[in-house]
């Protein structure tokens, strides 16, 4: 055990040459706070390592953390700066992965990412690293020329794991009716340091050596798999017991006739248990290249004579497993008790009592270890007969311990140990600049080969990760045969109704692909036959292609700008598509390609556009059938908070994209009014055209034009109409409040370096001063006076800014643009609270001239409320139309090839009927004039 306690300090002195090589760089490195797991108290460097860095002029930032085992005062004492903001560092190091939202773009990070096997839980992290152009150095891939890891906690995982399982054995023996010396050993984290733990193990060993182990339990035997640091660390602990090591083939004999005043151990190497399936021979060179040709005889040659297995071997899907469920069933078959067994001195039910899987490789070499245990719940019993785990040390089965962060139980020693191994390479990592090409860095092979992401891409060595992800997803998607497979792109507000509607049919399977994997997983947990997948369509076009290929239909609920890209993939793979967005010019250019591919792409199948089209065409077609002429058409629609939830200056809350809602306020608009073409330029004039809408007086509504209304004259077949306008509804006051933002140039989508995540925090006052060309040091009264002047001396607009905290020193959210920052700010202020509901209001007014000369105006209204415990009104009115169209395409009801909009009776007829079945109702009244 002395080698564990005396390693400190050796490595620091050995790397001075590396230090001198890089000392001309005065770099800034940050030690980030560990915040993923409450037990994580380690750090990547100890204070003595930090001292070496600060002594040669490097700046070391340490994020404060009361959880860190080494107090921050020791870091401050050696020259580190303890502060929250670490954005000035070019290199940020930690132990475990950071949360995605805390990753700073274009930095070099070093931590254990657990992504090299395409671990599903960490694919969101990987995508975020790529999106933010982070250079990731993964400690797990820092290896020597022989492929052995050089920067790891392995030895301390072995130490902690062995202490834990000795404690667990004490509990398991007690549950089986035996008090043993193991009861005096606690969990590793219960000791102040490893020396105290070692003393407890020694005390246990003393009692064993004096014959205090119950005779009826027989000899206790341990099997260690592997010969690496994990196994060595575990052996360091058992060496404090009276232990005798034997060869694996000798374990059977000592388990039956060995000395009861000692324990026995064996170390299992590959040649002990691996053999070629064809002839039982082990060829090490062949095994390295073709492990699939081999099997393991561990289950029959060693396991039946092992009391406790300590597993520390790395497992690859191509290599044989140590134990399978069937093996476990055989190993826990009850042993017939001998005549010496009594009620007070029972014999053990079977030999194999416990497994400590330090590798923590779920579904790996121990096939039935499918979920890791935790430090606070370290043990479970695996019942192989029922194939279930239960949190206990009692009952039948094998005691399992498979904690995946064992070194965190001994955080001080683990930090010192890990820092010594990282130390020789920290010097070359310090000058890393994530904005430079990777090939420009002076990295050693040990560091270069551990870089997983750089410059927004997977490095060549790790491009396989994307293929692993795709293969896993493909297997999951294709698992059930005979299903109609739908790929849903997007997991936001409106995806729930789409999935709910489609999966009512047990023969339909939906794959939800989203950059927000957690959202997709929540949807998959809620609805049957739903599979979550991580996908960023902007950076993973190949992945998108492979997903499209596996499905019969694609539904895109992404912003309309993505639809041409998605449509091209659908054309390539001859897969139908449905969207709820406008048919854009870019999509129209694909008309011939869509027809040539023989596919259907249904567009504008949502609320607005969507339901508005269908209600309009139902009315217009009937009017024409009655011989009428359409003289005017007006359609206004809005998604709003229910009146009782509208208590804010904008009288608005977000149930849709905040960015899109704000951007719409500075968009251009064109409409026809009494044969006069009205054109509103982009830039903010739109809000000046807001007008009172009194068709439902109790709602106190206003409306303003939306986009180019005149483009619908031809598809609606109403070219002779003198008035044609489509617009947006809001509660009165919205336009005036929003125009204040416009006048202050806050609806600005241009890049704003001032708000970049790497820039210092900026207050709203500072930002507004910049927007108005004022000095940030201006007095507050003068500042407010300038704002008042800029917004037209309007008290309501001024009160609006105060209500949102935008005249204060409150910090502006960091974002790419002022508009994006405002969207984040308003979304935080104007999101729906629990129990609140929204409302969607639509009104179509169609002026009809009858053959008799009589003028009739049809008033078609729709009012839909959201369900506080279910779907919002917006989700229902956008999601259900898209889902209905998808079902019609899947079932062959829509057969037209090419670009389709819901303006023909064969589509709007069935669709409107089915919307009514979903609780979306429409009313129609008429006003007659002579």
Tab-separated table of C-alpha atoms in Angstrom, residues 482-790:
chain	number	residue	atom	x	y	z
A	482	UNK	CA	-44.773	-4.113	-40.208
A	483	UNK	CA	-44.952	-0.555	-38.841
A	484	UNK	CA	-45.693	2.664	-40.708
A	485	UNK	CA	-42.669	4.759	-39.773
A	486	UNK	CA	-42.896	8.530	-39.428
A	487	UNK	CA	-39.921	10.828	-38.828
A	488	UNK	CA	-40.931	13.926	-36.855
A	489	UNK	CA	-38.338	16.707	-36.964
A	490	UNK	CA	-38.669	18.921	-33.898
A	491	UNK	CA	-39.749	18.336	-30.307
A	492	UNK	CA	-41.140	21.763	-29.400
A	493	UNK	CA	-44.517	23.207	-28.466
A	494	UNK	CA	-46.592	21.477	-31.156
A	495	UNK	CA	-45.002	18.026	-31.424
A	496	UNK	CA	-47.099	16.442	-28.656
A	497	UNK	CA	-50.440	16.515	-30.523
A	498	UNK	CA	-48.743	15.191	-33.683
A	499	UNK	CA	-47.358	12.161	-31.857
A	500	UNK	CA	-50.499	11.631	-29.771
A	501	UNK	CA	-52.695	11.583	-32.880
A	502	UNK	CA	-50.477	9.335	-35.003
A	503	UNK	CA	-49.679	6.764	-32.292
A	504	UNK	CA	-53.347	6.124	-31.602
A	505	UNK	CA	-52.828	3.648	-34.416
A	506	UNK	CA	-50.724	0.818	-32.916
A	507	UNK	CA	-49.292	0.195	-36.376
A	508	UNK	CA	-47.614	3.608	-36.562
A	509	UNK	CA	-44.191	4.356	-35.119
A	510	UNK	CA	-42.845	7.891	-34.693
A	511	UNK	CA	-39.169	8.806	-34.484
A	512	UNK	CA	-38.730	12.213	-32.834
A	513	UNK	CA	-35.479	13.811	-34.017
A	514	UNK	CA	-34.406	16.959	-32.209
A	515	UNK	CA	-31.382	18.939	-31.045
A	516	UNK	CA	-33.110	18.881	-27.642
A	517	UNK	CA	-32.713	15.194	-26.829
A	518	UNK	CA	-34.288	15.522	-23.386
A	519	UNK	CA	-37.481	16.926	-24.932
A	520	UNK	CA	-37.555	14.052	-27.409
A	521	UNK	CA	-37.005	11.535	-24.611
A	522	UNK	CA	-39.877	13.037	-22.593
A	523	UNK	CA	-42.178	12.671	-25.596
A	524	UNK	CA	-41.021	9.074	-26.111
A	525	UNK	CA	-41.737	8.314	-22.458
A	526	UNK	CA	-45.256	9.728	-22.805
A	527	UNK	CA	-46.471	8.077	-26.021
A	528	UNK	CA	-46.256	4.484	-27.303
A	529	UNK	CA	-44.146	3.459	-30.294
A	530	UNK	CA	-42.084	6.646	-30.074
A	531	UNK	CA	-38.296	6.705	-30.432
A	532	UNK	CA	-36.124	9.719	-29.458
A	533	UNK	CA	-33.137	10.639	-31.604
A	534	UNK	CA	-30.605	13.470	-31.424
A	535	UNK	CA	-30.305	15.387	-34.708
A	536	UNK	CA	-28.993	18.780	-35.771
A	537	UNK	CA	-30.135	19.180	-39.387
A	538	UNK	CA	-27.720	22.046	-40.029
A	539	UNK	CA	-24.566	20.108	-39.180
A	540	UNK	CA	-25.612	16.470	-39.643
A	541	UNK	CA	-26.905	16.231	-43.181
A	542	UNK	CA	-25.608	12.675	-43.531
A	543	UNK	CA	-27.425	11.645	-40.364
A	544	UNK	CA	-30.607	13.310	-41.645
A	545	UNK	CA	-30.288	11.352	-44.882
A	546	UNK	CA	-29.966	8.020	-43.071
A	547	UNK	CA	-33.024	8.794	-40.939
A	548	UNK	CA	-35.162	9.880	-43.905
A	549	UNK	CA	-34.247	6.650	-45.678
A	550	UNK	CA	-35.697	4.535	-42.848
A	551	UNK	CA	-39.145	6.207	-42.831
A	552	UNK	CA	-42.224	6.413	-45.034
A	553	UNK	CA	-43.078	10.001	-44.131
A	554	UNK	CA	-41.269	13.032	-42.755
A	555	UNK	CA	-43.088	15.724	-40.745
A	556	UNK	CA	-41.064	18.879	-40.242
A	557	UNK	CA	-42.041	21.160	-37.388
A	558	UNK	CA	-38.778	23.074	-37.746
A	559	UNK	CA	-38.598	26.731	-38.910
A	560	UNK	CA	-39.487	27.064	-42.586
A	561	UNK	CA	-35.908	27.937	-43.561
A	562	UNK	CA	-34.908	24.304	-43.019
A	563	UNK	CA	-37.609	22.848	-45.266
A	564	UNK	CA	-35.764	23.049	-48.611
A	565	UNK	CA	-32.856	21.063	-47.138
A	566	UNK	CA	-35.233	18.462	-45.724
A	567	UNK	CA	-37.271	18.351	-48.937
A	568	UNK	CA	-34.131	17.599	-50.973
A	569	UNK	CA	-33.435	14.591	-48.761
A	570	UNK	CA	-37.040	13.441	-49.178
A	571	UNK	CA	-36.722	13.814	-52.954
A	572	UNK	CA	-33.477	11.836	-52.919
A	573	UNK	CA	-35.021	8.998	-50.891
A	574	UNK	CA	-38.534	9.254	-52.448
A	575	UNK	CA	-40.177	9.854	-49.057
A	576	UNK	CA	-43.344	11.942	-48.576
A	577	UNK	CA	-43.294	15.054	-46.366
A	578	UNK	CA	-45.688	17.286	-44.396
A	579	UNK	CA	-45.031	20.762	-42.974
A	580	UNK	CA	-47.123	23.381	-41.175
A	581	UNK	CA	-45.159	26.313	-42.630
A	582	UNK	CA	-45.579	28.601	-45.604
A	583	UNK	CA	-44.672	27.299	-49.049
A	584	UNK	CA	-41.513	29.329	-49.559
A	585	UNK	CA	-40.011	30.395	-52.908
A	586	UNK	CA	-37.093	28.038	-52.257
A	587	UNK	CA	-39.509	25.117	-51.928
A	588	UNK	CA	-41.452	26.152	-55.033
A	589	UNK	CA	-38.234	25.827	-57.018
A	590	UNK	CA	-38.266	22.101	-56.180
A	591	UNK	CA	-41.699	21.485	-57.756
A	592	UNK	CA	-40.401	19.581	-60.793
A	593	UNK	CA	-37.995	17.496	-58.702
A	594	UNK	CA	-40.777	16.581	-56.283
A	595	UNK	CA	-43.050	15.489	-59.122
A	596	UNK	CA	-40.245	13.566	-60.816
A	597	UNK	CA	-39.574	11.689	-57.552
A	598	UNK	CA	-43.262	10.773	-57.407
A	599	UNK	CA	-43.704	12.052	-53.865
A	600	UNK	CA	-46.144	14.324	-52.063
A	601	UNK	CA	-45.033	17.314	-49.987
A	602	UNK	CA	-47.971	18.843	-48.117
A	603	UNK	CA	-47.293	22.423	-46.992
A	604	UNK	CA	-49.174	25.059	-44.975
A	605	UNK	CA	-51.004	22.444	-42.904
A	606	UNK	CA	-51.110	24.142	-39.511
A	607	UNK	CA	-53.106	27.016	-38.043
A	608	UNK	CA	-52.101	30.079	-40.033
A	609	UNK	CA	-51.330	28.920	-42.666
A	610	UNK	CA	-53.543	25.867	-42.605
A	611	UNK	CA	-56.929	26.083	-40.921
A	612	UNK	CA	-57.377	29.589	-42.354
A	613	UNK	CA	-56.923	28.231	-45.899
A	614	UNK	CA	-59.306	25.362	-45.350
A	615	UNK	CA	-62.068	27.524	-43.880
A	616	UNK	CA	-61.583	30.110	-46.644
A	617	UNK	CA	-61.744	27.580	-49.478
A	618	UNK	CA	-64.749	25.776	-48.011
A	619	UNK	CA	-66.606	29.104	-47.975
A	620	UNK	CA	-65.335	30.331	-51.361
A	621	UNK	CA	-66.037	27.066	-53.182
A	622	UNK	CA	-69.570	26.924	-51.786
A	623	UNK	CA	-70.129	30.572	-52.724
A	624	UNK	CA	-69.027	29.968	-56.287
A	625	UNK	CA	-71.228	26.891	-56.485
A	626	UNK	CA	-74.112	29.184	-55.459
A	627	UNK	CA	-73.220	31.600	-58.265
A	628	UNK	CA	-71.730	34.273	-55.978
A	629	UNK	CA	-68.726	36.512	-56.597
A	630	UNK	CA	-66.160	37.088	-53.844
A	631	UNK	CA	-65.650	40.859	-53.465
A	632	UNK	CA	-63.599	40.950	-50.266
A	633	UNK	CA	-61.646	38.655	-48.012
A	634	UNK	CA	-60.239	39.401	-44.564
A	635	UNK	CA	-58.575	36.870	-42.271
A	636	UNK	CA	-57.024	37.597	-38.869
A	637	UNK	CA	-55.548	35.060	-36.472
A	638	UNK	CA	-53.627	35.174	-33.212
A	639	UNK	CA	-52.299	32.979	-30.455
A	640	UNK	CA	-52.712	34.792	-27.138
A	641	UNK	CA	-52.735	34.183	-23.409
A	642	UNK	CA	-56.252	33.680	-22.124
A	643	UNK	CA	-57.570	37.077	-20.890
A	644	UNK	CA	-57.065	36.152	-17.241
A	645	UNK	CA	-53.361	35.415	-17.970
A	646	UNK	CA	-52.587	38.608	-19.924
A	647	UNK	CA	-51.494	40.804	-17.015
A	648	UNK	CA	-48.368	42.375	-18.529
A	649	UNK	CA	-47.724	45.440	-20.726
A	650	UNK	CA	-47.556	43.407	-23.945
A	651	UNK	CA	-50.762	41.534	-23.009
A	652	UNK	CA	-48.902	38.570	-24.459
A	653	UNK	CA	-47.139	35.323	-23.513
A	654	UNK	CA	-45.121	32.976	-25.647
A	655	UNK	CA	-46.579	29.725	-26.894
A	656	UNK	CA	-44.515	29.930	-30.095
A	657	UNK	CA	-41.004	30.993	-31.097
A	658	UNK	CA	-40.192	34.266	-29.250
A	659	UNK	CA	-37.594	35.188	-31.862
A	660	UNK	CA	-40.061	34.761	-34.724
A	661	UNK	CA	-42.792	36.712	-32.933
A	662	UNK	CA	-40.469	39.685	-32.391
A	663	UNK	CA	-38.999	39.582	-35.881
A	664	UNK	CA	-42.504	39.702	-37.330
A	665	UNK	CA	-42.994	43.212	-35.872
A	666	UNK	CA	-40.446	44.703	-38.302
A	667	UNK	CA	-41.445	42.640	-41.339
A	668	UNK	CA	-42.905	44.211	-44.494
A	669	UNK	CA	-46.537	43.698	-45.427
A	670	UNK	CA	-48.680	44.178	-48.563
A	671	UNK	CA	-52.465	44.099	-48.760
A	672	UNK	CA	-55.358	45.319	-50.917
A	673	UNK	CA	-57.889	47.775	-49.477
A	674	UNK	CA	-60.789	49.001	-51.671
A	675	UNK	CA	-58.706	48.356	-54.802
A	676	UNK	CA	-55.754	50.308	-53.332
A	677	UNK	CA	-52.488	48.414	-52.922
A	678	UNK	CA	-50.970	49.224	-49.539
A	679	UNK	CA	-47.269	48.436	-49.051
A	680	UNK	CA	-45.663	48.659	-45.593
A	681	UNK	CA	-41.852	48.662	-45.678
A	682	UNK	CA	-39.684	46.555	-43.404
A	683	UNK	CA	-38.085	48.158	-40.387
A	684	UNK	CA	-40.873	48.877	-37.910
A	685	UNK	CA	-43.716	50.729	-39.640
A	686	UNK	CA	-45.946	47.672	-39.319
A	687	UNK	CA	-46.966	48.462	-35.733
A	688	UNK	CA	-48.326	51.846	-36.867
A	689	UNK	CA	-50.979	50.009	-38.914
A	690	UNK	CA	-52.498	48.225	-35.925
A	691	UNK	CA	-56.244	48.787	-35.810
A	692	UNK	CA	-59.079	47.901	-33.434
A	693	UNK	CA	-60.786	44.574	-34.199
A	694	UNK	CA	-64.245	44.602	-32.612
A	695	UNK	CA	-65.782	41.401	-33.990
A	696	UNK	CA	-65.516	39.901	-30.475
A	697	UNK	CA	-65.740	43.079	-28.329
A	698	UNK	CA	-65.169	41.301	-25.033
A	699	UNK	CA	-61.643	40.403	-26.066
A	700	UNK	CA	-60.466	44.011	-26.748
A	701	UNK	CA	-58.438	42.994	-29.813
A	702	UNK	CA	-56.266	44.819	-32.325
A	703	UNK	CA	-54.799	43.533	-35.569
A	704	UNK	CA	-52.100	44.375	-38.079
A	705	UNK	CA	-51.294	43.039	-41.585
A	706	UNK	CA	-49.100	39.984	-42.052
A	707	UNK	CA	-46.781	39.359	-45.033
A	708	UNK	CA	-48.003	39.755	-48.624
A	709	UNK	CA	-51.735	39.072	-48.613
A	710	UNK	CA	-52.112	39.643	-52.362
A	711	UNK	CA	-50.314	36.396	-53.223
A	712	UNK	CA	-53.450	34.496	-52.162
A	713	UNK	CA	-55.732	36.099	-54.760
A	714	UNK	CA	-54.854	33.514	-57.385
A	715	UNK	CA	-54.767	30.303	-55.286
A	716	UNK	CA	-58.030	31.335	-53.605
A	717	UNK	CA	-59.517	32.169	-57.029
A	718	UNK	CA	-60.613	35.664	-55.903
A	719	UNK	CA	-58.652	37.883	-58.324
A	720	UNK	CA	-61.649	40.222	-58.644
A	721	UNK	CA	-61.814	41.026	-54.916
A	722	UNK	CA	-61.349	44.728	-54.077
A	723	UNK	CA	-60.086	43.949	-50.551
A	724	UNK	CA	-57.718	41.190	-49.551
A	725	UNK	CA	-55.946	41.244	-46.200
A	726	UNK	CA	-54.509	38.609	-43.861
A	727	UNK	CA	-53.300	39.726	-40.447
A	728	UNK	CA	-52.260	39.013	-36.867
A	729	UNK	CA	-54.410	39.461	-33.752
A	730	UNK	CA	-53.201	40.765	-30.400
A	731	UNK	CA	-54.797	42.298	-27.322
A	732	UNK	CA	-54.956	46.087	-27.491
A	733	UNK	CA	-51.726	47.714	-26.285
A	734	UNK	CA	-49.371	45.170	-27.846
A	735	UNK	CA	-48.525	47.271	-30.894
A	736	UNK	CA	-47.792	50.432	-28.900
A	737	UNK	CA	-45.555	48.563	-26.427
A	738	UNK	CA	-43.743	46.711	-29.197
A	739	UNK	CA	-43.178	49.894	-31.194
A	740	UNK	CA	-41.187	51.192	-28.217
A	741	UNK	CA	-38.748	48.289	-28.708
A	742	UNK	CA	-38.620	49.100	-32.416
A	743	UNK	CA	-37.825	52.777	-31.809
A	744	UNK	CA	-34.944	51.754	-29.520
A	745	UNK	CA	-33.522	49.491	-32.264
A	746	UNK	CA	-33.975	46.407	-30.106
A	747	UNK	CA	-35.538	44.383	-32.941
A	748	UNK	CA	-32.106	44.104	-34.521
A	749	UNK	CA	-30.878	40.743	-35.806
A	750	UNK	CA	-27.373	41.900	-36.707
A	751	UNK	CA	-24.463	40.278	-34.874
A	752	UNK	CA	-23.667	42.080	-31.617
A	753	UNK	CA	-20.152	41.355	-30.222
A	754	UNK	CA	-21.107	43.219	-27.048
A	755	UNK	CA	-23.441	40.326	-26.138
A	756	UNK	CA	-21.140	37.481	-27.151
A	757	UNK	CA	-20.867	34.757	-24.456
A	758	UNK	CA	-17.144	35.491	-24.182
A	759	UNK	CA	-17.703	39.228	-23.576
A	760	UNK	CA	-18.133	40.775	-20.100
A	761	UNK	CA	-21.719	41.079	-18.807
A	762	UNK	CA	-23.674	44.089	-20.086
A	763	UNK	CA	-26.599	45.816	-18.360
A	764	UNK	CA	-29.771	46.966	-20.135
A	765	UNK	CA	-28.771	50.548	-19.451
A	766	UNK	CA	-25.383	50.003	-21.121
A	767	UNK	CA	-26.987	48.312	-24.115
A	768	UNK	CA	-29.595	51.034	-24.623
A	769	UNK	CA	-26.904	53.711	-24.330
A	770	UNK	CA	-25.000	51.961	-27.114
A	771	UNK	CA	-28.145	51.677	-29.244
A	772	UNK	CA	-28.810	55.416	-28.810
A	773	UNK	CA	-25.189	56.513	-29.150
A	774	UNK	CA	-24.887	57.718	-25.531
A	775	UNK	CA	-22.058	57.375	-23.053
A	776	UNK	CA	-22.547	54.512	-20.589
A	777	UNK	CA	-21.509	56.886	-17.784
A	778	UNK	CA	-24.520	59.165	-18.337
A	779	UNK	CA	-26.579	59.841	-15.197
A	780	UNK	CA	-29.666	57.698	-14.712
A	781	UNK	CA	-32.046	60.674	-14.978
A	782	UNK	CA	-30.421	61.830	-18.231
A	783	UNK	CA	-30.542	58.266	-19.528
A	784	UNK	CA	-34.270	57.938	-18.838
A	785	UNK	CA	-34.925	61.311	-20.409
A	786	UNK	CA	-33.107	60.236	-23.587
A	787	UNK	CA	-35.119	57.017	-23.733
A	788	UNK	CA	-38.357	58.969	-23.205
A	789	UNK	CA	-37.481	61.222	-26.129
A	790	UNK	CA	-36.587	58.262	-28.358
